[in-house]
Coordinates of C-alpha atoms and ligand atoms in Angstrom, one line a residue:
X1 CA -4.6 -21.4 10.2
X2 CA -7.7 -20.3 8.3
X3 CA -8.5 -17.1 10.2
X4 CA -11.4 -15.1 8.9
X5 CA -10.1 -11.8 7.5
X6 CA -11.7 -8.9 9.2
X7 CA -12.0 -5.8 7.1
X8 CA -12.0 -2.5 9.0
X9 CA -13.6 0.6 7.4
X10 CA -10.1 2.0 7.1
X11 CA -8.7 -1.0 5.3
X12 CA -11.6 -1.1 2.9
X13 CA -11.1 2.6 2.2
X14 CA -7.3 2.2 1.7
X15 CA -7.8 -0.8 -0.5
X16 CA -10.4 0.8 -2.7
X17 CA -8.4 4.0 -2.8
X18 CA -5.4 2.1 -4.0
X19 CA -7.4 0.4 -6.8
X20 CA -9.1 3.7 -7.8
X21 CA -5.6 5.3 -8.0
X22 CA -4.4 2.5 -10.2
X23 CA -7.5 3.0 -12.4
X24 CA -6.8 6.7 -12.7
X25 CA -3.1 6.1 -13.6
X26 CA -4.2 3.6 -16.2
X27 CA -6.6 6.0 -17.7
X28 CA -4.0 8.8 -17.8
X29 CA -1.5 6.4 -19.3
X30 CA -4.0 5.9 -22.1
X31 CA -3.6 9.5 -23.3
X32 CA 0.2 9.3 -23.8
X33 CA 1.7 9.2 -27.3
X34 CA 3.1 5.8 -26.5
X35 CA -0.4 4.5 -25.8
X36 CA -1.6 6.0 -29.0
X37 CA 1.1 4.1 -30.9
X38 CA 0.3 0.8 -29.1
X39 CA -3.4 1.3 -29.7
X40 CA -2.8 1.9 -33.4
X41 CA -0.6 -1.1 -33.6
X42 CA -3.2 -3.3 -32.0
X43 CA -5.8 -1.8 -34.3
X44 CA -3.8 -2.7 -37.4
X45 CA -3.2 -6.2 -36.0
X46 CA -7.0 -6.7 -35.4
X47 CA -7.6 -5.4 -38.9
X48 CA -5.5 -8.3 -40.2
X49 CA -7.4 -10.8 -38.0
X50 CA -10.8 -9.6 -39.0
X51 CA -10.4 -8.5 -42.7
X52 CA -13.3 -7.4 -44.8
X53 CA -13.5 -8.7 -48.3
X54 CA -16.7 -8.2 -50.2
X55 CA -16.8 -7.4 -53.9
X56 CA -15.9 -3.8 -54.5
X57 CA -18.6 -1.5 -55.8
X58 CA -16.2 1.1 -57.0
X59 CA -13.4 1.3 -59.5
X60 CA -10.3 3.4 -59.6
X61 CA -9.4 4.9 -62.9
X62 CA -5.7 5.6 -62.4
X63 CA -3.5 8.2 -64.0
X64 CA -0.5 5.9 -63.6
X65 CA 3.1 6.1 -64.7
X66 CA 2.3 4.5 -68.1
X67 CA -0.5 7.0 -68.7
X68 CA 1.8 10.0 -67.8
X69 CA 4.6 8.6 -69.9
X70 CA 2.4 8.0 -73.0
X71 CA 0.2 11.1 -72.7
X72 CA 2.4 14.1 -72.1
X73 CA 3.3 13.9 -68.4
X74 CA 1.9 16.1 -65.7
X75 CA 1.6 19.0 -68.0
X76 CA -0.9 17.1 -70.0
X77 CA -2.9 16.2 -66.9
X78 CA -6.1 18.1 -67.9
X79 CA -6.3 16.6 -71.3
X80 CA -5.6 13.1 -69.8
X81 CA -8.5 13.8 -67.3
X82 CA -10.7 15.1 -70.2
X83 CA -10.1 11.9 -72.2
X84 CA -10.5 9.7 -69.2
X85 CA -13.8 11.3 -68.3
X86 CA -15.1 11.0 -71.8
X87 CA -14.5 7.2 -71.7
X88 CA -15.9 7.0 -68.2
X89 CA -19.0 8.9 -69.1
X90 CA -19.7 6.7 -72.0
X91 CA -19.7 3.7 -69.7
X92 CA -22.5 5.2 -67.6
X93 CA -21.2 5.0 -64.1
X94 CA -23.3 5.8 -61.0
X95 CA -21.1 8.7 -60.0
X96 CA -17.6 9.9 -60.6
X97 CA -15.2 11.5 -58.1
X98 CA -12.2 13.4 -59.4
X99 CA -9.2 13.4 -57.0
X100 CA -7.4 16.4 -58.5
X101 CA -7.3 20.0 -57.6
X102 CA -8.3 22.1 -60.6
X103 CA -8.0 25.6 -59.1
X104 CA -5.8 27.4 -61.6
X105 CA -6.3 28.5 -65.1
X106 CA -4.2 26.7 -67.7
X107 CA -4.4 26.2 -71.4
X108 CA -7.8 27.6 -72.5
X109 CA -8.5 25.0 -75.2
X110 CA -7.7 22.1 -72.9
X111 CA -9.8 23.6 -70.1
X112 CA -12.7 24.0 -72.5
X113 CA -12.4 20.4 -73.5
X114 CA -12.2 19.3 -69.9
X115 CA -15.3 21.4 -69.1
X116 CA -17.3 19.8 -71.8
X117 CA -16.2 16.3 -70.7
X118 CA -17.3 17.2 -67.2
X119 CA -20.7 18.3 -68.4
X120 CA -21.4 15.0 -70.1
X121 CA -20.3 13.1 -66.9
X122 CA -23.2 12.2 -64.7
X123 CA -23.1 12.8 -61.0
X124 CA -19.6 14.3 -61.1
X125 CA -17.9 15.3 -57.8
X126 CA -14.9 17.6 -58.0
X127 CA -12.3 18.0 -55.2
X128 CA -11.6 20.9 -53.0
X129 CA -8.9 21.4 -50.4
X130 CA -8.3 23.6 -47.4
X131 CA -5.3 25.8 -47.6
X132 CA -4.4 28.5 -45.1
X133 CA -6.5 31.0 -47.0
X134 CA -9.6 28.9 -47.0
X135 CA -11.2 26.5 -49.5
X136 CA -9.4 26.0 -52.7
X137 CA -12.2 25.2 -55.1
X138 CA -12.1 24.3 -58.8
X139 CA -12.4 27.0 -61.4
X140 CA -16.0 28.3 -61.7
X141 CA -16.3 26.8 -65.2
X142 CA -15.5 23.3 -63.8
X143 CA -17.5 23.9 -60.7
X144 CA -20.6 24.6 -62.7
X145 CA -20.2 21.4 -64.6
X146 CA -20.1 19.3 -61.4
X147 CA -22.9 18.0 -59.3
X148 CA -21.0 18.5 -56.1
X149 CA -17.8 19.3 -54.4
X150 CA -16.1 17.1 -51.9
X151 CA -13.0 17.6 -49.8
X152 CA -10.0 15.3 -50.2
X153 CA -8.5 15.5 -46.8
X154 CA -7.4 12.3 -45.0
X155 CA -6.1 12.2 -41.4
X156 CA -2.3 12.7 -41.2
X157 CA -1.0 9.7 -39.4
X158 CA 2.5 9.9 -37.9
X159 CA 3.2 6.3 -38.9
X160 CA 2.0 6.7 -42.5
X161 CA -0.9 4.2 -41.9
X162 CA -4.2 5.6 -43.1
X163 CA -7.1 4.7 -40.8
X164 CA -9.6 7.6 -40.8
X165 CA -11.2 10.0 -43.1
X166 CA -13.0 13.1 -41.8
X167 CA -16.4 12.9 -43.3
X168 CA -16.9 16.6 -42.9
X169 CA -14.7 19.7 -42.7
X170 CA -15.6 23.2 -41.9
X171 CA -13.7 26.4 -42.8
X172 CA -14.9 30.0 -43.1
X173 CA -18.4 29.0 -42.3
X174 CA -18.4 26.6 -45.2
X175 CA -18.9 22.9 -44.6
X176 CA -17.8 20.3 -47.2
X177 CA -18.5 16.6 -47.1
X178 CA -15.8 14.2 -48.0
X179 CA -15.4 13.4 -51.7
X180 CA -16.3 9.7 -51.0
X181 CA -19.5 10.8 -49.2
X182 CA -20.6 13.1 -52.0
X183 CA -20.0 10.3 -54.5
X184 CA -21.9 7.9 -52.4
X185 CA -24.8 10.4 -51.9
X186 CA -25.1 11.0 -55.7
X187 CA -24.8 7.3 -56.4
X188 CA -27.7 6.8 -54.0
X189 CA -30.0 9.3 -55.7
X190 CA -28.6 12.6 -54.7
X191 CA -30.9 13.4 -51.7
X192 CA -29.2 15.6 -49.1
X193 CA -27.3 14.0 -46.3
X194 CA -29.3 13.9 -43.0
X195 CA -27.3 14.4 -39.9
X196 CA -27.5 13.9 -36.1
X197 CA -24.6 14.3 -33.6
X198 CA -23.9 10.6 -33.7
X199 CA -24.5 9.6 -37.3
X200 CA -25.4 10.6 -40.8
X201 CA -28.0 9.1 -43.1
X202 CA -27.9 8.9 -46.9
X203 CA -31.1 7.7 -48.6
X204 CA -32.1 5.6 -45.5
X205 CA -28.5 4.2 -45.1
X206 CA -27.3 5.0 -41.6
X207 CA -23.6 5.6 -41.1
X208 CA -22.3 5.9 -37.5
X209 CA -19.9 8.8 -37.5
X210 CA -20.1 10.8 -34.3
X211 CA -19.0 14.4 -34.6
X212 CA -15.6 15.0 -32.9
X213 CA -14.8 18.7 -32.9
X214 CA -15.6 20.0 -36.4
X215 CA -15.0 16.6 -38.0
X216 CA -16.8 13.3 -38.2
X217 CA -14.0 10.8 -38.5
X218 CA -14.9 7.6 -40.2
X219 CA -12.7 4.5 -39.8
X220 CA -12.1 3.1 -43.2
X221 CA -12.6 -0.6 -43.5
X222 CA -10.1 -1.2 -46.2
X223 CA -11.1 -4.1 -48.5
X224 CA -8.3 -6.6 -48.5
X225 CA -6.7 -6.8 -51.9
X226 CA -7.7 -3.2 -52.8
X227 CA -10.1 -1.7 -55.3
X228 CA -10.0 -2.8 -58.9
X229 CA -8.1 -0.2 -61.0
X230 CA -7.8 0.5 -64.7
X231 CA -5.4 3.1 -66.0
X232 CA -6.5 5.8 -68.4
X233 CA -3.9 4.6 -70.9
X234 CA -5.5 1.1 -70.8
X235 CA -9.0 2.5 -71.0
X236 CA -8.1 4.4 -74.1
X237 CA -6.2 1.5 -75.6
X238 CA -9.0 -0.9 -74.9
X239 CA -12.4 0.9 -74.8
X240 CA -14.2 -2.4 -73.9
X241 CA -12.7 -2.2 -70.5
X242 CA -15.1 0.8 -69.9
X243 CA -17.8 -1.8 -69.4
X244 CA -16.4 -2.5 -65.9
X245 CA -17.3 1.1 -64.9
X246 CA -20.9 0.7 -65.8
X247 CA -23.2 1.3 -62.8
X248 CA -20.2 1.7 -60.5
X249 CA -18.8 4.6 -58.5
X250 CA -15.6 5.7 -60.2
X251 CA -12.7 7.5 -58.7
X252 CA -10.1 9.1 -61.0
X253 CA -6.8 10.4 -59.7
X254 CA -3.1 10.2 -60.1
X255 CA -1.4 7.0 -58.9
X256 CA 1.9 7.4 -60.7
X257 CA 4.7 6.9 -58.1
X258 CA 6.6 9.8 -59.7
X259 CA 3.8 12.2 -59.2
X260 CA 1.8 11.0 -56.2
X261 CA 2.0 13.6 -53.4
X262 CA 0.2 11.4 -50.8
X263 CA 1.2 7.8 -50.4
X264 CA 0.2 5.8 -47.4
X265 CA -0.2 2.3 -46.2
X266 CA -3.4 0.7 -45.1
X267 CA -3.5 -1.3 -41.8
X268 CA -2.8 -4.5 -43.9
X269 CA 0.6 -2.8 -44.6
X270 CA -0.4 -2.5 -48.3
X271 CA 0.7 0.7 -50.1
X272 CA -2.3 2.9 -51.0
X273 CA -2.6 6.1 -53.0
X274 CA -4.8 9.0 -52.2
X275 CA -7.4 8.1 -54.8
X276 CA -7.7 4.6 -53.5
X277 CA -8.2 5.8 -50.0
X278 CA -11.3 7.7 -51.3
X279 CA -12.5 4.6 -53.1
X280 CA -12.0 2.5 -49.9
X281 CA -13.8 5.1 -47.9
X282 CA -16.7 4.9 -50.4
X283 CA -16.7 1.1 -49.9
X284 CA -16.9 1.6 -46.2
X285 CA -19.8 4.0 -46.5
X286 CA -21.6 1.7 -48.9
X287 CA -21.0 -1.4 -46.7
X288 CA -22.6 -2.3 -43.4
X289 CA -19.5 -3.2 -41.4
X290 CA -18.7 0.0 -39.6
X291 CA -16.1 0.6 -37.0
X292 CA -17.1 3.1 -34.3
X293 CA -14.9 4.1 -31.4
X294 CA -16.0 3.1 -27.9
X295 CA -17.3 6.1 -26.1
X296 CA -15.2 7.5 -23.3
X297 CA -17.8 6.5 -20.7
X298 CA -17.9 3.0 -22.1
X299 CA -14.1 2.7 -21.9
X300 CA -14.1 4.0 -18.3
X301 CA -16.9 1.7 -17.3
X302 CA -15.2 -1.4 -18.8
X303 CA -11.9 -0.5 -17.2
X304 CA -13.6 0.2 -13.9
X305 CA -15.2 -3.2 -14.0
X306 CA -11.8 -4.8 -14.6
X307 CA -10.3 -2.9 -11.7
X308 CA -13.2 -3.8 -9.4
X309 CA -13.1 -7.4 -10.4
X310 CA -9.3 -7.5 -9.7
X311 CA -10.0 -5.9 -6.3
X312 CA -12.8 -8.3 -5.4
X313 CA -10.7 -11.3 -6.5
X314 CA -7.9 -10.5 -4.1
X315 CA -10.3 -9.4 -1.3
X316 CA -12.4 -12.5 -1.3
X317 CA -9.8 -15.1 -2.3
X318 CA -6.2 -15.8 -1.6
X319 CA -3.4 -18.0 -2.9
X320 CA -3.4 -19.8 -6.2
X321 CA -7.2 -19.4 -6.6
X322 CA -6.9 -15.6 -6.6
X323 CA -3.9 -15.7 -9.0
X324 CA -5.8 -18.0 -11.4
X325 CA -8.8 -15.7 -11.5
X326 CA -6.5 -12.7 -11.9
X327 CA -4.8 -14.5 -14.9
X328 CA -8.2 -15.1 -16.5
X329 CA -9.1 -11.5 -15.9
X330 CA -5.9 -10.4 -17.6
X331 CA -6.6 -12.7 -20.5
X332 CA -10.1 -11.2 -20.8
X333 CA -8.6 -7.7 -20.7
X334 CA -6.3 -8.6 -23.5
X335 CA -9.1 -10.1 -25.5
X336 CA -11.5 -7.2 -25.0
X337 CA -10.3 -5.0 -27.9
X338 CA -10.6 -8.1 -30.2
X339 CA -14.1 -9.0 -29.0
X340 CA -15.1 -5.3 -29.4
X341 CA -13.5 -5.1 -32.8
X342 CA -15.4 -8.1 -33.9
X343 CA -18.6 -6.2 -33.0
X344 CA -17.5 -3.1 -34.8
X345 CA -16.3 -1.2 -31.8
X346 CA -12.7 0.1 -31.5
X347 CA -11.7 -0.3 -27.9
X348 CA -8.4 1.3 -26.9
X349 CA -6.0 -1.5 -26.1
X350 CA -3.8 0.2 -23.6
X351 CA -6.7 1.5 -21.5
X352 CA -8.0 -2.1 -21.2
X353 CA -4.8 -3.8 -20.4
X354 CA -3.2 -1.1 -18.3
X355 CA -6.3 -0.9 -16.0
X356 CA -6.4 -4.6 -15.6
X357 CA -2.7 -5.1 -15.0
X358 CA -2.4 -2.1 -12.7
X359 CA -5.4 -3.1 -10.7
X360 CA -4.3 -6.8 -10.4
X361 CA -0.8 -5.8 -9.4
X362 CA -2.1 -3.2 -6.9
X363 CA -4.6 -5.5 -5.3
X364 CA -2.2 -8.4 -5.1
X365 CA 0.6 -6.2 -3.6
X366 CA -1.9 -4.6 -1.2
X367 CA -3.0 -8.0 0.0
X368 CA 0.5 -9.4 0.2
X369 CA 1.8 -6.5 2.3
X370 CA -1.3 -6.4 4.5
X371 CA -1.1 -10.1 5.1
X372 CA 2.6 -9.7 6.0
X373 CA 1.7 -6.9 8.4
X374 CA -1.0 -8.9 10.0
X375 CA 1.4 -11.8 10.4
X376 CA 3.9 -9.5 12.0
X377 CA 1.2 -8.1 14.2
X378 CA 0.1 -11.5 15.3
X379 CA 3.7 -12.4 16.1
X380 CA 4.1 -9.3 18.2
X381 CA 0.7 -10.0 19.8
X382 CA 2.0 -13.4 20.8
X383 CA 5.2 -11.9 22.2
X384 CA 3.1 -9.4 24.1
X385 CA 1.0 -12.1 25.5
X386 CA 4.0 -14.0 26.7
X387 CA 5.4 -10.9 28.2
X388 CA 2.1 -10.2 29.9
X389 CA 2.2 -13.7 31.4
X390 CA 5.7 -12.8 32.6
X391 CA 4.4 -9.6 34.1
X392 CA 1.7 -11.5 35.9
X393 CA 4.1 -14.1 37.3
X394 CA 6.6 -11.5 38.5
X395 CA 4.5 -8.6 39.7
X396 CA 1.8 -10.6 41.3
X397 CA 4.0 -13.0 43.0
X398 CA 4.7 -10.7 45.9
X399 CA 1.1 -10.1 47.0
X400 CA 0.3 -13.7 46.3
X401 CA 3.2 -15.0 48.5
X402 CA 2.0 -12.7 51.3
X403 CA -1.6 -14.0 51.0
X404 CA -0.5 -17.6 50.8
X405 CA 1.9 -17.3 53.8
X406 CA -0.6 -15.5 56.0
X407 CA -3.5 -17.9 55.2
X408 CA -1.2 -20.9 55.9
X409 CA -0.2 -19.4 59.2
X410 CA -3.8 -18.8 60.1
X411 CA -4.8 -22.3 59.2
X412 CA -1.9 -24.1 60.9
X413 CA -1.4 -22.2 64.1
X414 CA -3.6 -21.1 66.9
X415 CA -3.1 -17.4 66.7
X416 CA -4.3 -14.7 69.0
X417 CA -7.3 -12.7 67.9
X418 CA -5.2 -9.7 67.4
X419 CA -2.7 -11.5 65.2
X420 CA -5.5 -13.2 63.3
X421 CA -7.2 -9.8 62.7
X422 CA -3.9 -8.3 61.5
X423 CA -3.3 -11.2 59.1
X424 CA -6.9 -11.1 57.8
X425 CA -6.4 -7.4 57.2
X426 CA -3.1 -8.0 55.4
X427 CA -4.8 -10.7 53.2
X428 CA -7.6 -8.3 52.4
X429 CA -5.3 -5.4 51.5
X430 CA -2.9 -7.5 49.4
X431 CA -5.7 -9.1 47.5
X432 CA -7.2 -5.7 46.8
X433 CA -3.8 -4.6 45.6
X434 CA -3.7 -7.6 43.4
X435 CA -7.1 -6.8 42.0
X436 CA -6.0 -3.2 41.4
X437 CA -2.9 -4.3 39.6
X438 CA -4.9 -6.5 37.3
X439 CA -7.5 -3.8 36.8
X440 CA -4.8 -1.2 35.9
X441 CA -3.1 -3.5 33.5
X442 CA -6.3 -4.4 31.7
X443 CA -7.5 -0.8 31.7
X444 CA -4.4 0.5 30.1
X445 CA -4.4 -2.2 27.5
X446 CA -8.0 -1.4 26.7
X447 CA -7.3 2.3 26.7
X448 CA -4.5 2.0 24.3
X449 CA -6.6 -0.3 22.1
X450 CA -9.2 2.4 21.9
X451 CA -11.8 0.0 23.5
X452 CA -12.4 2.0 26.6
X453 CA -13.2 5.6 27.5
X454 CA -11.2 7.0 30.4
X455 CA -13.1 8.1 33.5
X456 CA -13.4 11.8 33.8
X457 CA -13.8 12.4 37.6
X458 CA -12.4 15.3 39.5
X459 CA -9.8 14.5 42.2
X460 CA -7.2 16.2 44.3
X461 CA -3.6 15.9 43.1
X462 CA -2.3 16.2 46.6
X463 CA -4.3 13.3 47.9
X464 CA -3.0 11.0 45.1
X465 CA 0.6 12.0 45.8
X466 CA 0.4 11.6 49.5
X467 CA -1.2 8.3 49.4
X468 CA 1.4 7.0 47.0
X469 CA 4.3 8.3 49.2
X470 CA 2.7 6.6 52.2
X471 CA 2.4 3.3 50.4
X472 CA 6.0 3.3 49.2
X473 CA 7.6 4.4 52.4
X474 CA 7.8 0.9 53.9
X475 CA 9.5 -0.3 50.7
X476 CA 12.0 2.6 51.1
X477 CA 12.6 1.8 54.7
X478 CA 13.7 -1.7 53.8
X479 CA 16.6 -0.2 51.8
X480 CA 17.1 2.7 54.2
X481 CA 15.9 5.1 51.5
X482 CA 14.2 8.2 52.8
X483 CA 11.4 9.7 50.9
X484 CA 10.7 13.4 51.1
X485 CA 7.5 15.1 50.0
X486 CA 9.1 18.5 49.4
X487 CA 6.1 20.4 48.2
X488 CA 2.6 19.8 47.0
X489 CA 0.0 22.0 45.7
X490 CA -3.7 21.3 46.0
X491 CA -4.7 21.1 42.4
X492 CA -7.8 19.6 41.0
X493 CA -7.2 17.1 38.2
X494 CA -9.8 15.7 35.9
X495 CA -9.4 12.1 34.8
X496 CA -9.0 8.7 36.3
X497 CA -7.8 8.8 39.8
X498 CA -6.8 5.2 40.0
X499 CA -4.8 5.3 36.9
X500 CA -3.0 8.5 38.0
X501 CA -2.3 6.9 41.3
X502 CA -0.8 3.9 39.5
X503 CA 1.4 6.2 37.5
X504 CA 2.8 8.2 40.5
X505 CA 3.2 5.0 42.5
X506 CA 5.1 3.4 39.7
X507 CA 7.6 6.3 39.5
X508 CA 8.1 6.0 43.2
X509 CA 8.7 2.3 43.3
X510 CA 11.1 2.6 40.4
X511 CA 13.0 5.3 42.3
X512 CA 13.3 3.0 45.2
X513 CA 14.0 -0.1 43.2
X514 CA 16.8 1.5 41.2
X515 CA 18.6 3.3 44.0
X516 CA 21.2 2.0 46.3
X517 CA 20.5 2.0 50.0
X518 CA 20.9 5.1 52.2
X519 CA 19.9 7.5 49.4
X520 CA 17.0 9.9 49.1
X521 CA 14.0 10.3 47.0
X522 CA 12.4 13.7 46.6
X523 CA 8.9 14.3 45.4
X524 CA 7.6 17.8 44.3
X525 CA 4.4 18.9 42.9
X526 CA 4.4 22.5 41.6
X527 CA 2.1 24.7 39.5
X528 CA 4.1 26.2 36.7
X529 CA 1.9 28.6 34.8
X530 CA -0.5 26.4 32.9
X531 CA 1.0 23.2 34.0
X532 CA 1.1 21.0 37.0
X533 CA 4.5 19.2 37.3
X534 CA 4.9 16.2 39.6
X535 CA 8.5 15.3 39.9
X536 CA 10.2 12.2 41.4
X537 CA 13.9 12.6 41.9
X538 CA 16.3 9.8 43.0
X539 CA 20.0 9.3 43.6
X540 CA 20.0 5.9 41.9
X541 CA 21.8 4.1 39.1
X542 CA 20.6 6.5 36.4
X543 CA 20.5 5.9 32.7
X544 CA 22.4 7.1 29.6
X545 CA 21.0 8.9 26.6
X546 CA 20.3 5.7 24.6
X547 CA 18.6 4.0 27.5
X548 CA 16.5 7.1 28.1
X549 CA 15.1 6.8 24.6
X550 CA 13.9 3.3 25.2
X551 CA 12.5 3.1 28.7
X552 CA 8.9 3.9 27.7
X553 CA 8.9 1.0 25.3
X554 CA 7.1 -2.1 26.6
X555 CA 9.3 -4.7 28.1
X556 CA 12.5 -2.7 27.9
X557 CA 14.9 -2.9 30.8
X558 CA 18.4 -1.4 31.0
X559 CA 21.3 -3.8 31.6
X560 CA 22.0 -2.1 34.9
X561 CA 18.4 -2.6 36.0
X562 CA 18.7 -6.3 35.1
X563 CA 22.0 -6.5 37.0
X564 CA 20.5 -4.8 40.1
X565 CA 18.6 -7.9 40.9
X566 CA 15.4 -6.0 41.3
X567 CA 12.4 -7.8 39.8
X568 CA 10.8 -6.0 36.9
X569 CA 9.1 -6.6 33.6
X570 CA 9.8 -3.3 31.8
X571 CA 6.1 -2.7 31.4
X572 CA 5.4 -0.1 34.2
X573 CA 6.8 3.0 32.5
X574 CA 5.0 2.2 29.2
X575 CA 1.7 2.1 31.2
X576 CA 2.7 5.3 33.0
X577 CA 3.2 7.1 29.8
X578 CA 0.0 5.8 28.3
X579 CA -1.9 7.1 31.4
X580 CA -0.2 10.5 31.3
X581 CA -0.9 10.8 27.5
X582 CA -4.5 9.9 28.0
X583 CA -4.7 12.7 30.5
X584 CA -3.4 15.1 27.9
X585 CA 0.0 15.4 29.5
X586 CA 3.5 14.2 28.8
X587 CA 6.6 12.7 30.5
X588 CA 10.0 14.3 31.0
X589 CA 13.0 12.4 32.2
X590 CA 16.5 13.6 33.0
X591 CA 19.2 11.2 34.2
X592 CA 22.9 10.9 34.7
X593 CA 24.4 7.4 34.9
X594 CA 25.4 6.6 38.5
X595 CA 24.0 9.9 39.9
X596 CA 20.3 9.6 39.7
X597 CA 17.2 10.2 37.6
X598 CA 14.3 12.7 37.6
X599 CA 10.9 11.7 36.2
X600 CA 8.3 14.4 35.8
X601 CA 4.7 14.1 34.9
X602 CA 3.6 17.3 33.2
X603 CA -0.2 17.8 33.0
X604 CA -1.7 20.6 31.0
X605 CA -3.7 23.4 32.6
X606 CA -6.9 22.5 30.9
X607 CA -7.2 19.4 33.0
X608 CA -6.1 21.3 36.2
X609 CA -8.2 23.7 38.1
X610 CA -7.5 25.1 41.6
X611 CA -9.1 22.9 44.3
X612 CA -11.8 24.5 46.5
Ligands
ADP1 P1 10.5 -2.4 35.4 O1 10.9 -1.5 36.5 O2 9.5 -3.4 35.7 O3 11.7 -3.0 34.8 P2 9.6 0.0 34.1 O4 8.8 0.1 32.8 O5 9.0 0.6 35.3 O6 9.9 -1.6 34.3 O7 11.0 0.6 33.8 C1 11.7 0.3 32.6 C2 13.2 0.4 32.8 O8 13.5 1.8 33.0 C3 13.6 -0.3 34.0 O9 13.9 -1.6 33.8 C4 14.9 0.5 34.3 O10 15.9 -0.1 33.4 C5 14.6 1.9 33.8 N1 14.2 2.7 35.0 C6 13.0 3.1 35.3 N2 13.0 3.9 36.4 C7 14.3 4.1 36.7 C8 15.0 4.9 37.7 N3 14.3 5.6 38.6 N4 16.3 4.8 37.7 C9 17.0 4.1 36.8 N5 16.4 3.3 35.8 C10 15.1 3.3 35.8

């Protein structure tokens, strides 16, 4: 039962169209909020599987709950910061980032102390923040004491998990680098940041951070276990601890739970404060293991490869083999984000799996349904073949019997020359009829299969009708049915004369077959405006509405026709209709059960032209 699958152009187009549609749907699905959540979830999971843990190069100096409690609370923040900076400066760190907004004037004495602490701190970076009015910068006195300003914005994740930091922010024509980047730049010697659309460079250290809009999001590779932290209170209590800050990047900020305004989680689900996020971002900048998002074109390409592979699998294979390959493909699609992550590329999880799944399901379903359709078609082909055999045996029996009988008579008896001639003629005409029948049957089959072009000769409609009426008269006489040719017009038709003759003859034989004896059959042919109408009207058994709807179907016969004892196959009218349709015309039938039927062939004017 291994039949070689044939792929028509239409089928290839439909199949690829379906898979392309699946790919488009999958890509669109990747933009939904649900997909974003799933992608983030997958990202966090991969974070846990591929943690980064090298020794931290930065330290957090925390203004924690104990510090606030013992040193005057939030109101004493500036003096806490001043004292903190004094100890930090003494330890000679590489650079210091202050995660506090110092934009408003407070106690003059304290501010002066803070300013002088700042002045003695090397490579100091102060924070600035965007508010609706623009950049909120530190007081000019503080600003002048600092080496640089850095913004302290992080992304604002819906789920509270911090993943990105925008390395740059622009407002009112002023661009600020992130606090962590400024600290890093100063720690590496203070040369300006070099930038290209895809990355930035600090003292020869390349950081992939493609610009997206007015930002350059950097994925923070959080160090597992966090950044070492010392509280200001501890530092003051135990000045030796300051040694840990030597030659390090230091970030100082509030971590007290009671005062922290931003508190997030990292992808490991560990709680992190704002100041630690800056320190982690610094570690990412200083490290070499960057995570860059896969470009849109790369995502599309990989998804398209999955879709194409799924399509090819089901096109070239079938059964378990195909399902096995499809399962491997799906497994690969699920693994792709992990493989990419391991190579520092963030590949959207939903895009990968939804393209692979949708493409696999679409191709499998397409193949399943088209195989089913083929099976049904081959079953109906078989049925048609059987019916065709039926047709041959029934329709051809009459001429064959005549030929057989005559030839036997000729062989067995000494016949007169006249009689012999008559019989030879009859054999000749019957065998011609047989050949014509076979030809017509084959022609119509091929026409409706689209394998054959119809002939386009010019012929006279009257000749066709008259010859059919003449041929059918003897049949009518046997049942005492009189056939009237009421009117004919001499119209020229263009098309296949033999097929048209078959059609008219068939209507006539049906009229005779399905009418009781001593009735009449009337034939008209009239020009009605643009149309030529050839009508065959009988006074026969007729048909009801339901039967009328079916008679042009192949192999359909009414119960009454079956009961009439007339031989038939139910194929003639379907051939008639095919012929008429191929001539650009249509069939009309009217019938009343028990009273008679009227069949009309309507041919359009464009194939008719007055005969000369
Ligand atoms: P066949 O005559 O070999 O059965 P056709 O395709 O020519 O096949 O006709 C299909 C069916 O339509 C016939 O079996 C019969 O039931 C019905 N039919 C066709 N012509 C007539 C008619 N003139 N009067 C009544 N029934 C008809």
